Coordinates of C-alpha atoms in Angstrom, one line a residue:
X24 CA -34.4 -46.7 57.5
X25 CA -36.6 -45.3 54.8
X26 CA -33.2 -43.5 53.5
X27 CA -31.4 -47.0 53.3
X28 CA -34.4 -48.4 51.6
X29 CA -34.6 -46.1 49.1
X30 CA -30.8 -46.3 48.4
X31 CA -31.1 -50.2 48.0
X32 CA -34.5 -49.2 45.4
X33 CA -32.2 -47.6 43.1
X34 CA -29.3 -49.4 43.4
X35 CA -31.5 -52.7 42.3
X36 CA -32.7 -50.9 39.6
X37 CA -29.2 -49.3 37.9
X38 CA -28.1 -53.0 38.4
X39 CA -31.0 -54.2 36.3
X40 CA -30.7 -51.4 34.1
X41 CA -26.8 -52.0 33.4
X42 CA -27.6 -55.8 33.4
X43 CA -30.2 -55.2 30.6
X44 CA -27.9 -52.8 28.5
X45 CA -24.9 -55.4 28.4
X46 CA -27.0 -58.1 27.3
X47 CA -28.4 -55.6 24.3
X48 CA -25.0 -55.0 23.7
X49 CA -24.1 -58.8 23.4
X50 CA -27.5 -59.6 21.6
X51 CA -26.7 -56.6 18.7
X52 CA -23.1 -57.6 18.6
X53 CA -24.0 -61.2 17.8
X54 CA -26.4 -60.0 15.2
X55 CA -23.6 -57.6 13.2
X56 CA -21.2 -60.7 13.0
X57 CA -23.4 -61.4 9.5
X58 CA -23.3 -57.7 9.1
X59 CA -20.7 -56.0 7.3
X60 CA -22.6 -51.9 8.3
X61 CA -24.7 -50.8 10.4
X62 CA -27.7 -49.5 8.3
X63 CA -29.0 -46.4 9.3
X64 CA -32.3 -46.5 10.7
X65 CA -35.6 -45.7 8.1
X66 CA -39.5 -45.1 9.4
X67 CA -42.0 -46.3 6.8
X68 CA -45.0 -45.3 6.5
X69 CA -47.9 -47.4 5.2
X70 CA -48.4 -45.4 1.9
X71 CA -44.6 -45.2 1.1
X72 CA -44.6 -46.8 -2.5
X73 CA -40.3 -47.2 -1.6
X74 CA -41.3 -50.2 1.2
X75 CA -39.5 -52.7 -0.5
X76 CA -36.4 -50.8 -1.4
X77 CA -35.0 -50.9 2.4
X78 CA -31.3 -53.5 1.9
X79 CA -30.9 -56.2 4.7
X80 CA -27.3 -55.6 6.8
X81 CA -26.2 -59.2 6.4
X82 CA -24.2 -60.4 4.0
X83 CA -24.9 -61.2 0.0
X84 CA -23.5 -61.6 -3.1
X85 CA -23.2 -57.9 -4.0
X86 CA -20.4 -58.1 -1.0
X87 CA -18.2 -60.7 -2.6
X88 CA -15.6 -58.3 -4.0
X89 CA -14.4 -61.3 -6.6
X90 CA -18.0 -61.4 -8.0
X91 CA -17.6 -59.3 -11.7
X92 CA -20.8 -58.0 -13.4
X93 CA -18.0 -58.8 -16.7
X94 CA -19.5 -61.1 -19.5
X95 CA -15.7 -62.7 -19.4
X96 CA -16.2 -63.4 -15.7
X97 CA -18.0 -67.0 -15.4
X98 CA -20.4 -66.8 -12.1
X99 CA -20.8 -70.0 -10.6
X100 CA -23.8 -70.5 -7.7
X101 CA -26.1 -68.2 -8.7
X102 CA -29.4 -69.9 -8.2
X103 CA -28.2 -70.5 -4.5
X104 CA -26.7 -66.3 -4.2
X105 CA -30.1 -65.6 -6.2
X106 CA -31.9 -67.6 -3.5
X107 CA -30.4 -66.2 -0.1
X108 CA -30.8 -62.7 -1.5
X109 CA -34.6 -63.3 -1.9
X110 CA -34.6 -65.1 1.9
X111 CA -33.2 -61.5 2.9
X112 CA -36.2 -59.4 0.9
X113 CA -39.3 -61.3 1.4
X114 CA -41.1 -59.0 0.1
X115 CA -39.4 -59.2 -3.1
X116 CA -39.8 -62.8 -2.9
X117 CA -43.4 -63.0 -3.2
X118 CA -44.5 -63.3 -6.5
X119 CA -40.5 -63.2 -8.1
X120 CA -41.2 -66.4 -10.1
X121 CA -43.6 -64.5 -12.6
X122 CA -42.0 -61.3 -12.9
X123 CA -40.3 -59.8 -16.1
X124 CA -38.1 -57.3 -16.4
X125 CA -37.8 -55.8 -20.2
X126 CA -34.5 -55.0 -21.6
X127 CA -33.6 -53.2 -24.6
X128 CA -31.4 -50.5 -26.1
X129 CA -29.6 -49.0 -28.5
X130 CA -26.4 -47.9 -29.5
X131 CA -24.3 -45.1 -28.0
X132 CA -23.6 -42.6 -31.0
X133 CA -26.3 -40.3 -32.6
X134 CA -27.8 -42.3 -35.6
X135 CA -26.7 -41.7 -39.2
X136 CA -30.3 -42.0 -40.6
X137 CA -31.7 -38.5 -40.1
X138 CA -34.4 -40.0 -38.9
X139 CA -32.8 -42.6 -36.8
X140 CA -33.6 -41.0 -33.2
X141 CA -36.7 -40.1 -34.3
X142 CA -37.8 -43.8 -35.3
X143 CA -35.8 -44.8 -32.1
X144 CA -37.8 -42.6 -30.0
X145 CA -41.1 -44.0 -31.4
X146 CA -40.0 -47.4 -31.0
X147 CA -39.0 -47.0 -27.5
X148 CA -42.5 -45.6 -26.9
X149 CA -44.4 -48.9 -28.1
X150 CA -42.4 -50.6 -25.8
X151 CA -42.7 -48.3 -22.1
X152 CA -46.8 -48.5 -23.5
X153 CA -46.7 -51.9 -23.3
X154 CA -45.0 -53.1 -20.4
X155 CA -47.1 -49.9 -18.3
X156 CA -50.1 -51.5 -20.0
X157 CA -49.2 -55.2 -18.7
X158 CA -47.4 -53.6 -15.0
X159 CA -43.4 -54.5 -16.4
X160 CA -40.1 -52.8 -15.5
X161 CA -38.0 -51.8 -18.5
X162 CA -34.6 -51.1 -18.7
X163 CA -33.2 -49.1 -21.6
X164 CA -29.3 -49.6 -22.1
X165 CA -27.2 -47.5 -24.8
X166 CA -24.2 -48.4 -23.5
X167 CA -21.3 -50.9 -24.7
X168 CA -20.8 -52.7 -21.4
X169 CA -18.1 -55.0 -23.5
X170 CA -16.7 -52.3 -26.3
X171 CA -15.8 -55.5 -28.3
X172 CA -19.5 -57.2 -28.4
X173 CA -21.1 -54.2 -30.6
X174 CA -24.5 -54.7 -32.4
X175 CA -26.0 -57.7 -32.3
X176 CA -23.5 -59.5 -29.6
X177 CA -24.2 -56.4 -27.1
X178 CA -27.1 -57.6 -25.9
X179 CA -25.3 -61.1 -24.1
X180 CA -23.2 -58.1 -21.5
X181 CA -26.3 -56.1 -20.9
X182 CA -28.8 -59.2 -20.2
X183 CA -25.7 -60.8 -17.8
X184 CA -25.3 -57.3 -15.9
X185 CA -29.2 -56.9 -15.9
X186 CA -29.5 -60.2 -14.1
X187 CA -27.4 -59.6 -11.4
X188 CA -28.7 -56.6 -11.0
X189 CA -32.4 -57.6 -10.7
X190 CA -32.1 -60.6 -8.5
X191 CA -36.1 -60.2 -7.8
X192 CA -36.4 -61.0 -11.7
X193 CA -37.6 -64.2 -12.9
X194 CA -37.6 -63.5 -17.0
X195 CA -35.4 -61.1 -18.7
X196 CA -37.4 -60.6 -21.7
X197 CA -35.0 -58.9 -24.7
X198 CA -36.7 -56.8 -27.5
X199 CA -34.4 -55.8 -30.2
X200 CA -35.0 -52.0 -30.8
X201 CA -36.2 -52.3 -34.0
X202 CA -39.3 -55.2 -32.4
X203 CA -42.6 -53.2 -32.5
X204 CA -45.6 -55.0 -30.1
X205 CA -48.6 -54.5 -32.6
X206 CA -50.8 -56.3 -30.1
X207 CA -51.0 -54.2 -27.4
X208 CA -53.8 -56.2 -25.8
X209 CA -51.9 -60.0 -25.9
X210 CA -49.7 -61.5 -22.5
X211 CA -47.2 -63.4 -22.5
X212 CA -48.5 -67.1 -21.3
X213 CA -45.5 -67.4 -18.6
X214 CA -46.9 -70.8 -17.0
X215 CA -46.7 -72.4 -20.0
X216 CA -42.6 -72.2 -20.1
X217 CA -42.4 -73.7 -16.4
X218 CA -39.7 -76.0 -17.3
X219 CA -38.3 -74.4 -19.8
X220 CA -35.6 -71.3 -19.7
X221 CA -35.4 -69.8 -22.8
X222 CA -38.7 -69.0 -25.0
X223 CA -37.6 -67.7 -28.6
X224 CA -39.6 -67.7 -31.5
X225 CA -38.7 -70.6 -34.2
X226 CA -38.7 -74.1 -36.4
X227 CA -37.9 -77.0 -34.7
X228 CA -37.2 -78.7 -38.2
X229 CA -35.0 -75.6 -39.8
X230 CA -33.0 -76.1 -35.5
X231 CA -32.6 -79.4 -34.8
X232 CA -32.8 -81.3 -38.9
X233 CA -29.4 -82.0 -40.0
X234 CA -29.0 -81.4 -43.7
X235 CA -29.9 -78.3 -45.9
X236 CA -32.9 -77.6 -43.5
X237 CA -31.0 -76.2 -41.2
X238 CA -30.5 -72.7 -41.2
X239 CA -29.0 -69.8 -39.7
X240 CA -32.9 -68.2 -39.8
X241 CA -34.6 -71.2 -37.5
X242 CA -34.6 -68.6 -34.5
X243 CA -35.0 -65.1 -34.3
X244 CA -32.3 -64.0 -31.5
X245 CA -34.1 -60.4 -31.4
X246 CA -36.8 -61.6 -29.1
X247 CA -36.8 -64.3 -26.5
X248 CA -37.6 -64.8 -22.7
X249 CA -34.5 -66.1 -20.9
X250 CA -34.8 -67.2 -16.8
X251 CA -32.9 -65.5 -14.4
X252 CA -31.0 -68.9 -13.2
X253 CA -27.2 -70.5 -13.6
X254 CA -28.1 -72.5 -16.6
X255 CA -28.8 -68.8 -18.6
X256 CA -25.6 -67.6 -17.0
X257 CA -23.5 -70.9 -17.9
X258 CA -25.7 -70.6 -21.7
X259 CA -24.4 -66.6 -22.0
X260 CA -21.1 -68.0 -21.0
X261 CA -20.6 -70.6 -24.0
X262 CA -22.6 -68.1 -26.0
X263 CA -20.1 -65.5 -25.6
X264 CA -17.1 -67.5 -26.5
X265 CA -18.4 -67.3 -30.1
X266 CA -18.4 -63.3 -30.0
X267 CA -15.7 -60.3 -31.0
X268 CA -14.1 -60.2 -28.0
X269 CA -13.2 -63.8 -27.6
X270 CA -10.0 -65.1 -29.1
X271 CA -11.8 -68.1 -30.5
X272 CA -13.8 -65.8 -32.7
X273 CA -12.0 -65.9 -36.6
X274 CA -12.7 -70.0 -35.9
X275 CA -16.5 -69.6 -35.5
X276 CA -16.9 -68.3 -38.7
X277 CA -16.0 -71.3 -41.3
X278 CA -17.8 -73.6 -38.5
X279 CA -21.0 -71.9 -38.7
X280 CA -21.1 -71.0 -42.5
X281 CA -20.5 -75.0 -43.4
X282 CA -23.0 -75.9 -40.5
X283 CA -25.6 -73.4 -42.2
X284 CA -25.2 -73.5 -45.9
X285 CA -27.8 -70.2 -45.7
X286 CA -25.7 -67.9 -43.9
X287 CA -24.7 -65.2 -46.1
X288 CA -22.0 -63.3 -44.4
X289 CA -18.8 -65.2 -43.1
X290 CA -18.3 -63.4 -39.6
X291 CA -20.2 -65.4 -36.7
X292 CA -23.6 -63.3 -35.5
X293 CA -25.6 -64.1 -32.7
X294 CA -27.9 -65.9 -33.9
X295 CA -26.5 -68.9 -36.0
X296 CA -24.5 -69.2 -32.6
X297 CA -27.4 -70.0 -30.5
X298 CA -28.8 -72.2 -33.2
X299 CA -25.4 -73.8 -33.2
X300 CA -25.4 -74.4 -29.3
X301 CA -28.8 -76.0 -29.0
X302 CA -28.6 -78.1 -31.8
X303 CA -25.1 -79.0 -31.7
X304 CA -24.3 -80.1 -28.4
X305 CA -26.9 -82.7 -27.6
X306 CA -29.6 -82.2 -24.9
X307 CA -26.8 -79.9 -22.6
X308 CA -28.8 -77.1 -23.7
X309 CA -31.4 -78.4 -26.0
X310 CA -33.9 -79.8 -23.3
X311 CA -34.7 -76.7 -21.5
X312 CA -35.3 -74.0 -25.1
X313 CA -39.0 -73.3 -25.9
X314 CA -39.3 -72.9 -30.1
X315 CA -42.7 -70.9 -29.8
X316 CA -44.9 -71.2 -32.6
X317 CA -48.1 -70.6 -31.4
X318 CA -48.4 -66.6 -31.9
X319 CA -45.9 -64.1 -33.5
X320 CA -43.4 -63.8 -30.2
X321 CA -42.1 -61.7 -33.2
X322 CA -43.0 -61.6 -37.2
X323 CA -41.2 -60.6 -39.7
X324 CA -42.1 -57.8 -41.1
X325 CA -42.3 -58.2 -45.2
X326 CA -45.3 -60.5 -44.3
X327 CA -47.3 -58.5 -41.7
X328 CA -47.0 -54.6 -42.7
X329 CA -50.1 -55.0 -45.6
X330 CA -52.8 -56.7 -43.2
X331 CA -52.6 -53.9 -40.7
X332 CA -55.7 -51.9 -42.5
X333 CA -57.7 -55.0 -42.9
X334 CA -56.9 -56.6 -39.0
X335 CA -58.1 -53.1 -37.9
X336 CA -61.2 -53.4 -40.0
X337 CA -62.1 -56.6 -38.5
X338 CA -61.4 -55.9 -35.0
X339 CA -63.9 -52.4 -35.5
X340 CA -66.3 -55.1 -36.8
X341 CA -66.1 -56.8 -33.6
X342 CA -66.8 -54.3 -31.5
X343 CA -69.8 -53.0 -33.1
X344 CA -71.6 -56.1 -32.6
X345 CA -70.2 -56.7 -29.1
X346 CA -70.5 -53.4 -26.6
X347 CA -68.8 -54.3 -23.6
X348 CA -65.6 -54.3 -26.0
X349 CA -66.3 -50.6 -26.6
X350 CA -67.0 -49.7 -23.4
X351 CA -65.0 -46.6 -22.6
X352 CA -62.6 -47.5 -19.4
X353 CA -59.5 -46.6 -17.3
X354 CA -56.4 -47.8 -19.0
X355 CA -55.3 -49.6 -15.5
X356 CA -58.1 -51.9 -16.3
X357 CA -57.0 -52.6 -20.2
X358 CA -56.0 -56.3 -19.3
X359 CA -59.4 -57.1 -17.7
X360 CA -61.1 -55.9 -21.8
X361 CA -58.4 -58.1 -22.9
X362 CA -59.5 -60.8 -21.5
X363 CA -63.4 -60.1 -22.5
X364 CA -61.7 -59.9 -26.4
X365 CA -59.9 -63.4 -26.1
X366 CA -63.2 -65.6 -26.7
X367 CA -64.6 -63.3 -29.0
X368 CA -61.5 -63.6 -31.5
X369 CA -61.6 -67.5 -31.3
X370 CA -65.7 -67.3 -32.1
X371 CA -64.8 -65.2 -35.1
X372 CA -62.1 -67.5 -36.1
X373 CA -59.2 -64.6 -36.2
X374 CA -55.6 -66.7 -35.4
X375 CA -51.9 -65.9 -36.6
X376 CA -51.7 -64.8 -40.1
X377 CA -55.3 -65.1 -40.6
X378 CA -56.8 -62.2 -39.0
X379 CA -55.3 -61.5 -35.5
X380 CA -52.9 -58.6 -34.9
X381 CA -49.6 -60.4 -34.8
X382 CA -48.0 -59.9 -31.0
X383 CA -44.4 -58.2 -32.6
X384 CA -43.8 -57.6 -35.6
X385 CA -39.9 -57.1 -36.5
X386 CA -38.2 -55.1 -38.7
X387 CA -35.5 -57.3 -38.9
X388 CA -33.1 -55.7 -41.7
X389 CA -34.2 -52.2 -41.8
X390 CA -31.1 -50.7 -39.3
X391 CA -33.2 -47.5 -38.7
X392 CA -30.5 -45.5 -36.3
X393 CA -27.6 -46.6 -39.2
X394 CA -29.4 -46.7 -42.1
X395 CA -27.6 -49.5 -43.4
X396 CA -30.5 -51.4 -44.3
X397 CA -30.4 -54.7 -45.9
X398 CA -30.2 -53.8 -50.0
X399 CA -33.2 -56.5 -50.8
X400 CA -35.0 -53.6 -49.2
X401 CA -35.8 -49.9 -50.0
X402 CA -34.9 -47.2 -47.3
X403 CA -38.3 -45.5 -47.6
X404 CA -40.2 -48.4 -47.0
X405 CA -39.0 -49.7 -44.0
X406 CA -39.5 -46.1 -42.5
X407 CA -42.7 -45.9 -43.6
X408 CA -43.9 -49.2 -42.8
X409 CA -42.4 -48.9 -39.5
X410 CA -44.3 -45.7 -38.8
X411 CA -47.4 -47.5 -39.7
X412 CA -46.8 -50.5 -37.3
X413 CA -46.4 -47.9 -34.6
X414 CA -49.3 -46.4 -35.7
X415 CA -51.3 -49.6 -36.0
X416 CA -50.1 -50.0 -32.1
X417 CA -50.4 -46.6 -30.9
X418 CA -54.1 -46.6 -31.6
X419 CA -54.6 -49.3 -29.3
X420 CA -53.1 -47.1 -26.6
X421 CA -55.0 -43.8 -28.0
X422 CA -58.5 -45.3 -28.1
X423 CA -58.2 -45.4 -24.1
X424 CA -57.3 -41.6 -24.4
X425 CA -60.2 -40.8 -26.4
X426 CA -58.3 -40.3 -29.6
X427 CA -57.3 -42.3 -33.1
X428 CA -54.9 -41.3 -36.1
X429 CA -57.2 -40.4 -39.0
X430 CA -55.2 -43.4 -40.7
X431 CA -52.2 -45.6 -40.3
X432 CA -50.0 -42.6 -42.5
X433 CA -50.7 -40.1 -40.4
X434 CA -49.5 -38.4 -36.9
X435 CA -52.4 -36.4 -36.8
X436 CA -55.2 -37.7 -34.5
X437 CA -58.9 -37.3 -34.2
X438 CA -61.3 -37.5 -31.2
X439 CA -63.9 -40.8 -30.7
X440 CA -67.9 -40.4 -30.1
X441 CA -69.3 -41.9 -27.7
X442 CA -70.0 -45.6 -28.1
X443 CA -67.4 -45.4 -30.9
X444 CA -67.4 -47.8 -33.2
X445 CA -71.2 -48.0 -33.0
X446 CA -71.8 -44.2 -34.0
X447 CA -70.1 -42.6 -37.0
X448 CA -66.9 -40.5 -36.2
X449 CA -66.8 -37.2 -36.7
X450 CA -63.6 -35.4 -37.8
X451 CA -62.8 -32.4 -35.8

């Protein structure tokens, strides 16, 4: 008896235990009909800085194999593929309506300019300083992605390919290479372009005026915010049918010069295109593009290089008579002095172009990798002033460090006293 009853115990129990593999085997084979692979299996642990790397099994719209990364290739849906790829990466998800991603670049050659890569260098510098400063991703392209759309049409195949690629991106925010941030302290007020989807730096009167106001220099295409959504991807789309590589091209180029009686050259550029699009063709695009005026989303940089010496005299000024702005800190707390600064620049009465370091400031015209440098200027000084808008910025990020440049013409650097400015420097 005690022989049967044991044979009957295990019997019940490799029943249950086949019963309960089966219907594992029917609940993971329901659960791979979304899938497409079986991802292999990865243990985090709770300091693993890569938690929010791990890729869902299901389905998305990185699978579609008729989905093309190619500015020729219109993409259609994409706040709904952006949207189920977030519901897949929660993680991702939180926050994603803030973030930026920066995107730059260059081009692929060596430069001409001897000092091209140099300058280059420098300029890509100011740029990873700020966005570690403010906690932004950069991305750094020197790559043709459309060999047709060279200079200044590249930048419509790399922000297109950069979207898709950073689905958990909110902004793209493109800097022309030759942008410098000369405020390293200043933040881009995201909430304020909540229903808006491109921020670029203009004149509503020299955009939208009909008649000799308009002009081909109302925007500056080097800098602007666009949002990650189907309206920038249907915007890039029209945009690039004005480009090299389209066949309409040769017909842009009367259209915009008798549109912008300014325009000096007779090929179409970037630029005059967009101004063309949004003024143009009615509220389609018009409705949703943020002119900022307010601060120097980027300067030019005739206008801005001679104040440097003075802005930094008056910001020096400042801190002296306020010490918790020269309070030595960590730089992972720089936006927290920031934000001490703000009301004490508004109580001195420093604003744009009267005082306050300007947020960019662009050398629009200077070519620095080429060399080919607009002839109104002089070679010399657009590398020199560009070394001393680096400069001007690179003290900002120094002064955490411990260190200045003995002056605005100089690489070489000296190290701050205590309570700097309040006690006198001196030079080692």
């Amino acid at each position: 008896m005690a022989l049967q009853s044991r044979i009957r115990w295990l019997s019940c129990n490799v029943f249950l235990l086949l019963g309960g593999a089966f219907l594992l085997f029917l609940f993971n084979s329901s659960l791979s009909s979304t899938s497409i692979f079986k991802l292999p299996t990865y243990v985090f642990t709770a300091g693993d800085r890569f938690v929010d790397e791990i890729d869902t099994p299901d389905q998305t719209f990185y699978d579609d194999p008729k989905l093309s990364y190619s500015i020729e290739r219109r993409i259609k849906n994409w706040d709904h593929k952006r949207k189920a790829w977030l519901n897949h990466h929660r993680r991702l998800a939180a926050g994603a309506d803030e973030r930026i991603l920066m995107v730059t670049g260059s081009q692929p050659a060596m430069c001409k300019n001897p000092i091209g890569d140099h300058l280059l260098l420098r300029l890509l510098k100011n740029k990873m300083d700020y966005c570690r400063i403010h906690g932004y991703d950069i991305f750094y392209n020197n790559a043709y992605l459309q060999p047709q759309m060279d200079s200044f049409w590249a930048k419509l195949p790399i922000i297109r390919a950069t979207m898709m690629a950073h689905p958990e991106v909110e902004w793209i925010w493109w800097m022309d290479s030759d942008a410098v941030f000369t405020d390293m302290e200043f933040k881009i007020p995201i909430e304020r372009y909540k229903n808006h989807n491109l921020v670029v730096h203009g004149w509503p009167s020299m955009v939208y005026e009909k008649g000799d106001n308009k002009s081909w220099t109302g925007l500056n295409a080097g800098v602007f915010l666009i949002r990650n959504c189907q309206w920038s991807m249907d915007l890039m789309d029209s945009w690039a049918k004005m480009g090299p590589q389209s066949p309409d091209y040769k017909k842009w180029g009367p259209i915009l010069t008798t549109t912008f009686k300014d325009k000096p050259f007779p090929l179409p550029d970037d630029q005059s295109a967009l101004i063309y699009l949004i003024s143009m063709e009615g509220r389609k695009w018009a409705d949703k593009v943020y002119l900022e005026g307010e601060y120097y989303l980027e300067s030019y940089w005739i206008g801005m290089v001679g104040w440097y010496d003075n802005i930094t005299a008056q910001y020096t000024e400042m801190e002296k008579r306020e010490p918790g702005l020269r309070r030595r800190h960590a730089e992972r707390v720089s936006r927290f002095y920031a934000g001490l600064r703000e009301p004490v620049i508004k109580k001195a009465g420093l604003r744009n172009g009267a005082g306050r370091r300007p947020f960019v400031t662009h050398f629009t015209g200077c070519q620095p990798c080429s060399g080919n440098h607009n002839p109104m200027y002089d070679g010399d000084t657009c590398w020199q002033e560009m070394g001393r808008a680096l400069n001007f910025a690179d003290n900002q990020v120094l002064r955490t460090y411990g260190f200045l440049h003995q002056d605005l013409d100089s690489s070489a650097v000296y190290s701050l006293p205590f309570d700097y400015p309040h006690t006198n420097i001196i030079h080692q």
